[in-house]
Coordinates of C-alpha atoms in Angstrom, one line a residue:
M1 CA 0.0 0.0 0.0
K2 CA 1.4 3.4 -1.0
Q3 CA 1.9 5.9 1.8
K4 CA -0.3 9.0 1.8
H5 CA 1.5 11.8 0.0
K6 CA 1.2 14.3 -2.9
K7 CA 0.6 12.6 -6.2
M8 CA 3.7 11.4 -8.1
V9 CA 4.2 9.8 -11.5
A10 CA 7.3 8.0 -12.8
I11 CA 7.9 8.5 -16.5
I12 CA 10.3 6.1 -18.2
P13 CA 11.4 7.2 -21.7
A14 CA 12.2 4.3 -24.0
R15 CA 12.3 4.8 -27.8
G16 CA 13.0 2.0 -30.2
G17 CA 15.8 3.6 -32.2
S18 CA 18.8 3.0 -30.0
K19 CA 22.0 3.3 -31.9
G20 CA 24.7 2.2 -29.5
I21 CA 23.1 -1.2 -28.7
P22 CA 20.2 -1.9 -31.1
R23 CA 16.9 -2.7 -29.4
K24 CA 18.6 -2.5 -26.1
N25 CA 15.5 -1.5 -24.1
I26 CA 14.0 -5.0 -24.7
R27 CA 17.2 -7.0 -24.8
L28 CA 17.6 -9.5 -22.0
L29 CA 19.9 -8.4 -19.3
A30 CA 20.5 -11.2 -16.9
N31 CA 17.4 -12.9 -18.3
K32 CA 15.1 -9.8 -18.0
P33 CA 14.3 -7.1 -20.6
L34 CA 16.3 -4.0 -19.7
I35 CA 13.3 -1.8 -19.4
G36 CA 11.8 -4.3 -16.9
Y37 CA 14.3 -3.2 -14.2
A38 CA 13.2 0.4 -14.3
I39 CA 9.5 -0.5 -14.3
E40 CA 9.9 -2.8 -11.3
T41 CA 12.0 -0.3 -9.3
A42 CA 9.3 2.3 -9.8
L43 CA 6.4 0.0 -9.0
R44 CA 8.1 -1.0 -5.7
S45 CA 8.3 2.6 -4.6
K46 CA 6.2 3.6 -1.6
Y47 CA 5.7 7.1 -3.1
I48 CA 5.0 6.6 -6.8
D49 CA 1.4 6.3 -7.8
D50 CA 1.6 5.7 -11.6
V51 CA 4.4 4.3 -13.7
V52 CA 4.4 5.4 -17.4
V53 CA 6.5 4.3 -20.3
T54 CA 6.7 6.8 -23.2
T55 CA 7.7 5.0 -26.4
D56 CA 7.3 5.0 -30.2
D57 CA 7.8 1.3 -30.4
D58 CA 5.0 -1.4 -30.3
E59 CA 7.3 -4.1 -28.9
I60 CA 8.5 -1.9 -26.1
A61 CA 4.9 -0.9 -25.4
E62 CA 3.7 -4.5 -25.1
I63 CA 6.6 -5.6 -22.9
S64 CA 6.1 -2.5 -20.7
R65 CA 2.5 -3.4 -20.2
L66 CA 3.5 -6.9 -19.4
F67 CA 5.7 -5.6 -16.5
G68 CA 2.8 -3.5 -15.2
A69 CA 3.5 0.0 -16.6
Q70 CA 1.0 2.3 -18.4
V71 CA 2.1 3.3 -21.9
I72 CA 2.0 6.6 -23.8
I73 CA 2.8 6.3 -27.5
R74 CA 4.8 9.4 -28.4
P75 CA 4.5 11.0 -31.8
K76 CA 7.2 10.4 -34.4
E77 CA 8.6 13.9 -34.2
L78 CA 9.5 13.2 -30.5
A79 CA 11.3 10.0 -31.4
E80 CA 14.1 11.4 -33.5
D81 CA 17.8 11.3 -32.5
E82 CA 18.2 15.0 -32.0
V83 CA 15.1 15.5 -29.8
P84 CA 16.1 16.2 -26.1
L85 CA 14.3 14.6 -23.2
D86 CA 12.4 17.6 -21.9
P87 CA 9.6 17.7 -24.5
V88 CA 9.3 13.9 -24.4
I89 CA 8.7 14.0 -20.7
Y90 CA 6.3 16.9 -21.0
H91 CA 4.3 15.2 -23.7
A92 CA 4.0 12.0 -21.6
L93 CA 3.1 13.9 -18.4
T94 CA 0.3 16.0 -20.0
S95 CA -1.0 13.0 -21.9
I96 CA -1.3 10.8 -18.8
E97 CA -2.9 13.7 -16.9
D98 CA -5.4 14.1 -19.6
E99 CA -6.0 10.4 -19.9
N100 CA -6.5 10.0 -16.1
N101 CA -8.2 13.4 -15.7
Q102 CA -5.9 14.4 -12.9
Q103 CA -2.8 16.5 -12.3
F104 CA 0.4 15.2 -10.5
E105 CA 2.4 17.3 -8.2
F106 CA 5.8 15.5 -8.7
V107 CA 7.4 13.9 -11.7
A108 CA 10.2 11.4 -11.6
T109 CA 12.1 10.7 -14.8
I110 CA 13.7 7.2 -14.6
Q111 CA 16.0 6.1 -17.4
P112 CA 15.7 2.4 -18.4
T113 CA 19.5 2.4 -19.1
S114 CA 20.1 2.5 -15.3
P115 CA 19.0 -1.0 -14.3
L116 CA 20.9 -1.1 -11.1
L117 CA 19.0 1.8 -9.5
S118 CA 17.4 0.5 -6.3
T119 CA 14.0 1.4 -5.0
L120 CA 15.6 2.3 -1.7
T121 CA 17.7 5.0 -3.4
L122 CA 14.7 6.2 -5.4
D123 CA 12.6 6.5 -2.3
T124 CA 15.4 8.2 -0.4
M125 CA 15.6 10.9 -3.1
I126 CA 11.8 11.4 -3.1
D127 CA 11.8 11.7 0.7
L128 CA 14.6 14.3 0.5
M129 CA 12.5 16.2 -2.1
Y130 CA 9.5 16.3 0.2
R131 CA 11.4 17.3 3.3
E132 CA 13.6 20.0 1.8
Q133 CA 11.0 21.3 -0.7
Y134 CA 13.4 21.4 -3.7
D135 CA 12.2 22.0 -7.2
T136 CA 14.5 19.4 -8.6
I137 CA 16.8 16.6 -7.5
L138 CA 19.3 15.0 -9.9
S139 CA 21.2 11.7 -9.4
V140 CA 24.9 12.0 -9.8
K141 CA 28.0 9.9 -9.3
A142 CA 31.4 11.1 -8.0
E143 CA 34.2 11.3 -10.6
P144 CA 37.4 12.1 -8.5
H145 CA 39.9 12.5 -11.4
L146 CA 42.1 15.1 -12.9
F147 CA 39.9 16.6 -15.6
W148 CA 40.8 19.1 -18.3
I149 CA 38.6 21.2 -20.7
K150 CA 39.4 22.9 -23.9
S151 CA 39.0 26.7 -23.8
G152 CA 39.5 28.3 -27.2
E153 CA 42.8 26.8 -28.5
Q154 CA 44.1 25.9 -25.0
F155 CA 43.5 23.1 -22.5
V156 CA 42.6 24.2 -19.0
P157 CA 42.7 22.0 -15.9
L158 CA 39.5 21.7 -13.8
Y159 CA 41.5 21.4 -10.6
K160 CA 43.4 23.8 -8.4
E161 CA 46.2 21.5 -7.4
R162 CA 47.5 18.1 -8.5
K163 CA 46.7 15.6 -5.8
N164 CA 46.2 11.9 -5.5
R165 CA 42.6 10.9 -6.6
Q166 CA 41.3 10.4 -3.1
Y167 CA 42.3 13.9 -2.0
L168 CA 40.8 15.8 -5.0
D169 CA 37.8 18.1 -4.6
P170 CA 34.8 16.1 -5.8
I171 CA 33.4 16.5 -9.3
Y172 CA 30.0 15.0 -10.1
Q173 CA 28.6 13.6 -13.3
E174 CA 24.9 13.3 -13.9
T175 CA 24.0 9.6 -14.2
G176 CA 20.7 10.3 -15.9
A177 CA 19.2 7.6 -13.7
V178 CA 16.7 9.8 -11.9
V179 CA 15.5 13.4 -12.2
I180 CA 12.7 14.3 -9.7
S181 CA 10.9 17.6 -10.4
R182 CA 7.9 19.5 -9.1
R183 CA 5.1 19.6 -11.6
G184 CA 5.3 23.4 -11.9
V185 CA 8.8 23.4 -13.3
V186 CA 8.3 20.8 -16.0
S187 CA 7.9 22.3 -19.4
E188 CA 8.8 21.4 -23.0
K189 CA 12.1 23.1 -22.4
S190 CA 13.2 22.1 -18.9
R191 CA 12.6 20.0 -15.8
I192 CA 15.0 21.9 -13.5
G193 CA 13.8 24.6 -11.2
S194 CA 15.6 27.4 -9.4
S195 CA 15.9 25.4 -6.1
F196 CA 17.7 22.2 -6.8
T197 CA 20.2 19.7 -5.4
I198 CA 22.1 16.6 -6.4
F199 CA 22.0 13.2 -4.9
E200 CA 25.1 11.0 -5.1
V201 CA 24.4 7.3 -6.0
S202 CA 26.9 4.5 -5.9
R203 CA 29.0 3.7 -8.9
N204 CA 27.0 0.6 -9.5
E205 CA 23.6 2.4 -9.4
G206 CA 25.1 5.1 -11.5
I207 CA 25.9 2.8 -14.5
D208 CA 24.2 4.2 -17.6
I209 CA 24.1 1.6 -20.3
D210 CA 25.3 3.1 -23.6
T211 CA 27.9 0.6 -24.9
Y212 CA 28.4 -3.1 -24.9
Q213 CA 31.1 -2.6 -22.1
D214 CA 28.4 -0.9 -20.0
W215 CA 26.1 -3.8 -20.6
E216 CA 28.7 -6.3 -19.6
S217 CA 29.4 -4.4 -16.4
A218 CA 25.8 -4.3 -15.5
E219 CA 25.2 -8.0 -16.2
N220 CA 28.3 -8.9 -14.2
I221 CA 26.9 -7.0 -11.2
L222 CA 23.4 -8.5 -11.6
H223 CA 25.0 -11.9 -11.6
R224 CA 27.0 -11.3 -8.5
K225 CA 26.6 -13.9 -5.8
N226 CA 27.1 -13.5 -2.1
I227 CA 29.8 -16.0 -1.2
V228 CA 30.7 -16.6 2.5
Y229 CA 33.9 -18.3 3.5
I230 CA 33.8 -20.1 6.9
V231 CA 37.5 -20.6 7.6
D232 CA 39.9 -20.3 10.5
G233 CA 43.6 -20.3 11.1
D234 CA 45.6 -20.4 14.3
Y235 CA 48.9 -21.7 15.7
D236 CA 47.6 -25.2 15.9
T237 CA 45.9 -25.6 12.5
G238 CA 48.2 -23.2 10.6
L239 CA 47.2 -20.9 7.8
G240 CA 46.9 -23.3 4.8
H241 CA 43.1 -23.1 4.8
I242 CA 43.3 -19.3 5.0
Y243 CA 45.6 -19.1 2.0
R244 CA 43.4 -21.3 -0.1
A245 CA 40.3 -19.3 0.8
L246 CA 42.2 -16.1 -0.1
T247 CA 43.4 -17.6 -3.4
L248 CA 39.8 -18.4 -4.5
A249 CA 38.5 -15.1 -3.2
N250 CA 41.1 -13.2 -5.1
R251 CA 39.7 -14.6 -8.4
L252 CA 36.0 -14.4 -7.3
V253 CA 35.9 -10.9 -5.9
F254 CA 35.8 -9.3 -9.4
R255 CA 32.4 -10.8 -10.1
H256 CA 31.0 -11.7 -6.7
N257 CA 30.6 -10.3 -3.1
I258 CA 33.0 -12.0 -0.7
I259 CA 32.6 -12.2 3.1
F260 CA 34.7 -14.1 5.6
L261 CA 33.0 -15.5 8.6
M262 CA 35.5 -16.5 11.3
N263 CA 35.8 -17.6 14.9
R264 CA 36.8 -14.5 16.8
T265 CA 39.2 -16.4 19.0
K266 CA 41.3 -17.4 15.9
E267 CA 43.2 -14.1 15.7
L268 CA 46.0 -15.4 13.5
G269 CA 43.7 -16.2 10.6
I270 CA 41.6 -13.0 11.0
Q271 CA 44.8 -10.9 10.8
K272 CA 45.8 -12.6 7.6
V273 CA 42.4 -12.0 5.9
H274 CA 42.5 -8.4 7.1
E275 CA 45.8 -7.9 5.2
F276 CA 43.8 -8.6 2.0
L277 CA 41.1 -6.1 2.9
Y278 CA 38.2 -8.5 2.8
P279 CA 35.2 -7.9 5.1
V280 CA 35.3 -10.2 8.1
K281 CA 32.4 -11.0 10.4
T282 CA 33.3 -12.8 13.6
Y283 CA 31.3 -15.1 15.9
S284 CA 31.8 -16.8 19.2
D285 CA 29.3 -19.7 18.9
D286 CA 27.0 -21.4 16.4
D287 CA 24.0 -19.4 17.3
E288 CA 25.8 -16.1 16.5
M289 CA 27.3 -17.6 13.3
F290 CA 23.8 -18.6 12.0
S291 CA 22.4 -15.2 13.0
I292 CA 25.1 -13.5 10.8
L293 CA 24.3 -15.9 8.0
D294 CA 20.6 -15.0 8.2
E295 CA 21.6 -11.3 7.8
T296 CA 24.1 -11.9 5.0
K297 CA 21.9 -14.2 3.0
P298 CA 24.7 -16.0 1.1
D299 CA 24.1 -17.8 -2.1
I300 CA 27.2 -20.1 -1.6
I301 CA 28.9 -21.1 1.7
I302 CA 32.4 -22.4 1.4
N303 CA 33.5 -24.4 4.5
D304 CA 37.3 -24.8 4.8
I305 CA 37.3 -26.1 8.4
L306 CA 38.3 -29.8 8.1
D307 CA 35.9 -32.3 9.6
T308 CA 32.2 -31.3 9.8
E309 CA 29.2 -32.7 11.7
P310 CA 26.0 -33.8 9.9
A311 CA 23.8 -31.5 11.9
Y312 CA 25.9 -28.4 11.0
I313 CA 25.7 -29.1 7.2
Q314 CA 22.1 -30.1 7.3
N315 CA 21.3 -26.9 9.1
L316 CA 23.0 -24.9 6.3
R317 CA 21.2 -26.9 3.6
N318 CA 17.8 -26.4 5.4
K319 CA 18.3 -22.7 5.2
G320 CA 18.6 -22.9 1.4
Y321 CA 22.4 -22.4 1.1
F322 CA 24.6 -24.1 -1.4
V323 CA 27.3 -25.7 0.6
V324 CA 30.9 -26.4 -0.6
N325 CA 33.3 -28.2 1.7
F326 CA 37.1 -28.4 1.3
E327 CA 39.1 -31.4 2.7
D328 CA 36.2 -32.5 4.8
L329 CA 36.7 -36.1 6.1
G330 CA 33.9 -35.7 8.6
E331 CA 30.5 -37.3 8.5
G332 CA 29.0 -33.9 7.5
A333 CA 30.6 -34.2 4.1
E334 CA 27.9 -36.6 3.0
Y335 CA 25.4 -33.8 3.2
A336 CA 27.3 -31.0 1.4
N337 CA 26.4 -30.1 -2.2
I338 CA 30.0 -30.7 -3.2
V339 CA 33.2 -31.7 -1.5
I340 CA 36.6 -30.8 -2.9
N341 CA 39.7 -32.6 -1.6
A342 CA 43.0 -32.2 -3.3
L343 CA 45.0 -33.9 -0.6
Y344 CA 43.3 -37.1 0.3
E345 CA 42.5 -39.5 -2.5
N346 CA 39.5 -41.8 -2.6
S347 CA 39.3 -44.7 -5.1
Y348 CA 35.5 -44.7 -5.1
P349 CA 34.4 -41.1 -4.3
P350 CA 30.7 -40.3 -4.1
D351 CA 29.2 -38.3 -7.0
N352 CA 29.5 -35.0 -5.2
H353 CA 33.1 -35.5 -4.1
Y354 CA 36.1 -34.4 -6.2
Y355 CA 39.5 -35.7 -5.2
G356 CA 43.1 -35.4 -6.3
Y357 CA 45.8 -33.1 -7.5
K358 CA 43.5 -31.7 -10.2
Y359 CA 41.7 -29.7 -7.5
E360 CA 44.7 -28.1 -5.8
C361 CA 44.4 -24.3 -5.9
L362 CA 47.8 -22.7 -6.4
R363 CA 48.4 -19.1 -5.2
D364 CA 48.8 -16.5 -7.9
E365 CA 52.6 -16.3 -7.5
F366 CA 53.0 -19.8 -8.8
Y367 CA 51.5 -18.8 -12.1
I368 CA 54.1 -16.0 -12.4
F369 CA 57.6 -17.4 -11.6
P370 CA 59.4 -19.8 -14.0
T371 CA 59.8 -23.5 -13.3
K372 CA 63.0 -25.0 -12.1
K373 CA 65.8 -26.4 -14.2
P374 CA 68.1 -28.5 -12.0
V375 CA 71.9 -27.8 -12.1
P376 CA 74.7 -30.3 -11.4
D377 CA 75.8 -28.7 -8.1
V378 CA 73.5 -28.1 -5.1
N379 CA 74.1 -24.5 -4.0
N380 CA 70.8 -23.7 -2.1
I381 CA 68.7 -25.8 0.3
L382 CA 65.3 -24.5 1.4
I383 CA 63.6 -25.6 4.6
T384 CA 59.9 -24.8 5.0
F385 CA 57.6 -26.9 7.2
G386 CA 54.4 -24.9 7.1
G387 CA 52.7 -22.4 9.3
T388 CA 53.2 -24.2 12.7
D389 CA 55.7 -27.1 12.2
P390 CA 54.3 -28.9 15.3
N391 CA 57.1 -31.5 15.2
D392 CA 59.9 -28.9 14.8
L393 CA 61.2 -30.6 11.7
T394 CA 62.9 -27.3 11.0
S395 CA 65.4 -27.8 13.8
R396 CA 65.7 -31.5 13.0
T397 CA 66.7 -30.7 9.4
L398 CA 69.2 -28.1 10.5
H399 CA 70.9 -30.7 12.8
A400 CA 71.1 -33.1 9.8
L401 CA 72.7 -30.4 7.7
E402 CA 75.1 -29.7 10.6
N403 CA 76.0 -33.4 10.7
L404 CA 76.7 -33.3 7.0
D405 CA 79.0 -30.3 7.5
L406 CA 77.5 -28.5 4.5
T407 CA 79.1 -25.1 5.2
A408 CA 79.5 -24.4 1.4
I409 CA 75.7 -24.5 0.7
A410 CA 73.3 -21.7 1.4
I411 CA 70.6 -22.8 3.8
N412 CA 67.4 -20.8 3.7
V413 CA 64.8 -21.4 6.5
I414 CA 61.3 -20.0 6.1
L415 CA 59.2 -19.9 9.3
G416 CA 55.4 -19.8 9.4
K417 CA 53.5 -17.4 11.6
G418 CA 52.5 -20.2 13.9
Y419 CA 56.0 -21.5 14.5
Q420 CA 56.5 -21.5 18.3
P421 CA 60.2 -22.2 19.3
K422 CA 61.5 -19.2 17.5
E423 CA 63.8 -18.0 20.3
K424 CA 65.4 -21.4 20.5
L425 CA 65.8 -21.7 16.8
Y426 CA 67.4 -18.3 16.3
A427 CA 69.9 -19.2 19.1
Y428 CA 70.8 -22.4 17.3
V429 CA 71.2 -20.6 14.0
S430 CA 73.5 -18.2 15.6
E431 CA 75.7 -21.1 16.8
L432 CA 75.7 -22.6 13.3
R433 CA 76.8 -19.3 11.8
K434 CA 79.7 -19.2 14.2
K435 CA 80.7 -22.6 12.8
G436 CA 80.7 -21.3 9.2
F437 CA 77.2 -22.3 8.1
R438 CA 75.4 -20.0 5.7
V439 CA 72.0 -20.0 7.3
D440 CA 69.4 -17.4 6.6
V441 CA 66.0 -17.3 8.4
K442 CA 63.0 -15.6 7.0
E443 CA 59.5 -14.8 8.2
N444 CA 56.4 -13.5 6.5
V445 CA 57.7 -14.5 3.1
R446 CA 55.4 -13.2 0.3
L447 CA 56.8 -15.0 -2.7
M448 CA 57.3 -18.6 -1.9
A449 CA 57.4 -19.5 -5.6
K450 CA 60.6 -17.4 -5.9
E451 CA 62.2 -19.1 -2.9
M452 CA 61.3 -22.5 -4.2
G453 CA 62.6 -21.8 -7.6
E454 CA 65.9 -20.5 -6.4
A455 CA 66.5 -23.6 -4.2
D456 CA 68.1 -26.8 -5.5
I457 CA 66.5 -29.0 -2.9
V458 CA 63.4 -28.3 -0.8
L459 CA 62.5 -30.0 2.5
T460 CA 58.9 -29.6 3.5
S461 CA 55.9 -31.3 5.1
N462 CA 53.4 -33.4 3.2
G463 CA 50.6 -30.9 2.9
R464 CA 49.7 -28.3 0.3
T465 CA 53.3 -27.2 0.0
I466 CA 54.0 -30.4 -1.9
Y467 CA 51.8 -29.2 -4.7
E468 CA 53.5 -25.8 -4.7
V469 CA 56.9 -27.4 -5.0
A470 CA 55.6 -29.7 -7.7
S471 CA 54.4 -26.7 -9.7
V472 CA 57.9 -25.2 -9.6
G473 CA 59.6 -28.6 -10.2
T474 CA 62.3 -28.3 -7.5
P475 CA 63.5 -31.7 -6.2
C476 CA 62.2 -32.2 -2.7
I477 CA 62.1 -34.3 0.5
S478 CA 58.8 -34.7 2.2
I479 CA 58.0 -35.6 5.8
S480 CA 54.4 -36.0 7.1
Q481 CA 53.6 -34.0 10.2
N482 CA 50.7 -36.2 11.2
E483 CA 48.6 -39.2 10.3
R484 CA 46.3 -37.0 8.2
E485 CA 49.2 -35.9 6.0
V486 CA 50.2 -39.6 5.5
R487 CA 46.9 -40.0 3.6
H488 CA 48.1 -37.4 1.0
L489 CA 48.9 -39.8 -1.8
F490 CA 50.3 -37.4 -4.4
V491 CA 53.8 -38.0 -3.1
H492 CA 53.4 -41.7 -3.7
N493 CA 51.4 -41.6 -6.9
S494 CA 53.6 -39.0 -8.6
H495 CA 56.9 -40.7 -7.6
G496 CA 58.4 -37.2 -7.6
P497 CA 59.2 -36.2 -4.0
L498 CA 61.4 -38.3 -1.8
S499 CA 59.0 -39.3 1.1
L500 CA 60.5 -40.1 4.5
G501 CA 57.2 -41.0 6.1
L502 CA 55.7 -39.8 9.4
A503 CA 57.6 -37.3 11.5
Y504 CA 57.9 -39.3 14.7
T505 CA 59.5 -42.2 12.8
V506 CA 62.1 -40.0 11.0
S507 CA 65.5 -39.4 12.7
V508 CA 68.1 -36.7 12.1
D509 CA 70.2 -39.4 10.4
D510 CA 67.3 -40.3 8.1
I511 CA 67.1 -36.7 7.0
A512 CA 70.8 -36.4 6.5
T513 CA 70.9 -39.6 4.4
A514 CA 68.1 -38.3 2.1
I515 CA 69.8 -34.9 1.7
K516 CA 73.2 -36.5 0.8
R517 CA 71.5 -38.8 -1.6
L518 CA 70.0 -35.9 -3.6
I519 CA 73.2 -33.8 -3.4
D520 CA 75.2 -36.7 -4.9
D521 CA 72.8 -37.8 -7.5
Y522 CA 72.2 -35.2 -10.2
P523 CA 70.4 -37.6 -12.6
L524 CA 68.0 -38.4 -9.7
R525 CA 67.2 -34.7 -9.2
Q526 CA 66.6 -34.3 -13.0
E527 CA 64.2 -37.3 -12.9
M528 CA 62.4 -35.8 -9.9
N529 CA 62.0 -32.5 -11.7
K530 CA 60.5 -34.1 -14.8
K531 CA 58.1 -36.2 -12.7
L532 CA 56.9 -33.2 -10.8
L533 CA 56.4 -30.9 -13.8
K534 CA 54.4 -33.5 -15.8
F535 CA 51.5 -32.7 -13.5
D536 CA 50.0 -29.5 -14.9
L537 CA 48.7 -27.9 -11.7
K538 CA 48.3 -24.4 -13.2
G539 CA 44.9 -25.1 -14.8
N540 CA 43.4 -26.2 -11.5
L541 CA 42.2 -22.9 -10.1
G542 CA 39.9 -22.3 -13.1
R543 CA 38.6 -25.9 -12.8
V544 CA 37.7 -25.5 -9.1
L545 CA 36.0 -22.1 -9.7
S546 CA 34.0 -23.4 -12.6
L547 CA 33.0 -26.5 -10.5
I548 CA 31.7 -24.4 -7.7
L549 CA 29.9 -21.8 -9.8
N550 CA 28.5 -24.2 -12.4
S551 CA 27.4 -26.7 -9.7
H552 CA 25.6 -23.8 -8.0
E553 CA 23.8 -22.8 -11.2
E554 CA 22.7 -26.4 -11.9
W555 CA 21.5 -26.7 -8.3
K556 CA 19.5 -23.5 -8.7
R557 CA 17.9 -24.7 -11.9
H558 CA 17.0 -28.1 -10.4
D559 CA 15.7 -26.5 -7.2
A560 CA 13.6 -24.0 -9.2
S561 CA 12.0 -26.8 -11.2

């Protein structure tokens, strides 16, 4: 029911002779005729009494009526290219007033080429018009750039001082989306009275479709999904799940809305996500988490939290969410829409489970840096055992290198954020340096691909890092931190890395023997390099993204039917 107010009409001009995009007003934009968006926006307004389309085109007229608008057929002389909008609006206004035998007090011109205009924005403008008693309100968007104009034969800047964009004085561009006018100022020559103001809309709502690029931008925005990542990282679990979520988010964010939903006690993971400037909502228990989800209304939920319970996944599904789980070995996996697991193989996976190396998501840097070409002599050894290294394999490996007396080889150690015995390690490294060892310890390394590519041998745990090393092709030695990592079969199936087994069964001597073997056997390192690089891991990210988005679309179609 419309609120009581002074009578208002919305007039939508839509002629048939569009030149930039032929027939654009009735072309399907995200499966709806372009003009349908403006009509529906106006009809939902709590202030607008009548919605009128003025057109010279029979098809536009029929489709406009189908969407609930009244139609005024404009004369041919008002449908020419050079005719401005003012006489068109005046003709439609006087025609509908005569037809309905009434006079309106306010007129809103709404362009069909601004399909992202929301009813909330429209009603906010109308409310401002009522409260402040303006003659006219125009929608605009901010354009904070360094502009120039041509004055005579010279170019003149439209700014006082050259500054970075965010510090410039604002310049506004009319969007054309909405012009609201008092009836008394609307004539064949103008719709702008002496008392007027502007109303800034968002860049999305300010899109005015004139080109195919504008059309693509609008369609991408209309197809945007709300994707919520439920993921955590701390000193116990490390940051591997966080990095994967960020890798996917970095590709999805251009076309979708991304939100991270995280346990507020897991500060390490929250800090990492904040570094990438993604919005983070935190919760302390399941009730608060589901309350946030109710507010967010996600289309897709991505769980990267290891083993899930059936009740949790069923609750998500019952709320109508499409649920994607990563590396879920819990009983809840049975109830997810799809489960993606690059680490742990399954010979007979269920139809909704996707296993194996083809689903590993490499970070962007691994697409940039070149692959490794082994050289006869080993000059650089890299030690990197993940975010936490719970078995302190870092120190164990350094002891092995000390026993081998490898003072001529550069030893690079990369510590994760969750590595605990830092003070003890740095003290040990100091002693090694005094003995002539060339040891360098790094933290917060941004470009692991570069570090792996520069190394001749990498020692690492049997988690996702194995895939990263494989994508670079550097010969490596793998040690599993726990029973879960033992189940990562890529090491065994690829025959690329040299696997030493489970951490508690591996001695310093075992590590030393493996390192010496690789140093002494150049043909073996060449063979390992070839075996690793034959697995093309760089096409995986696109495969995973397509799997998630296409599965969601298929689920929506099936659910709708």
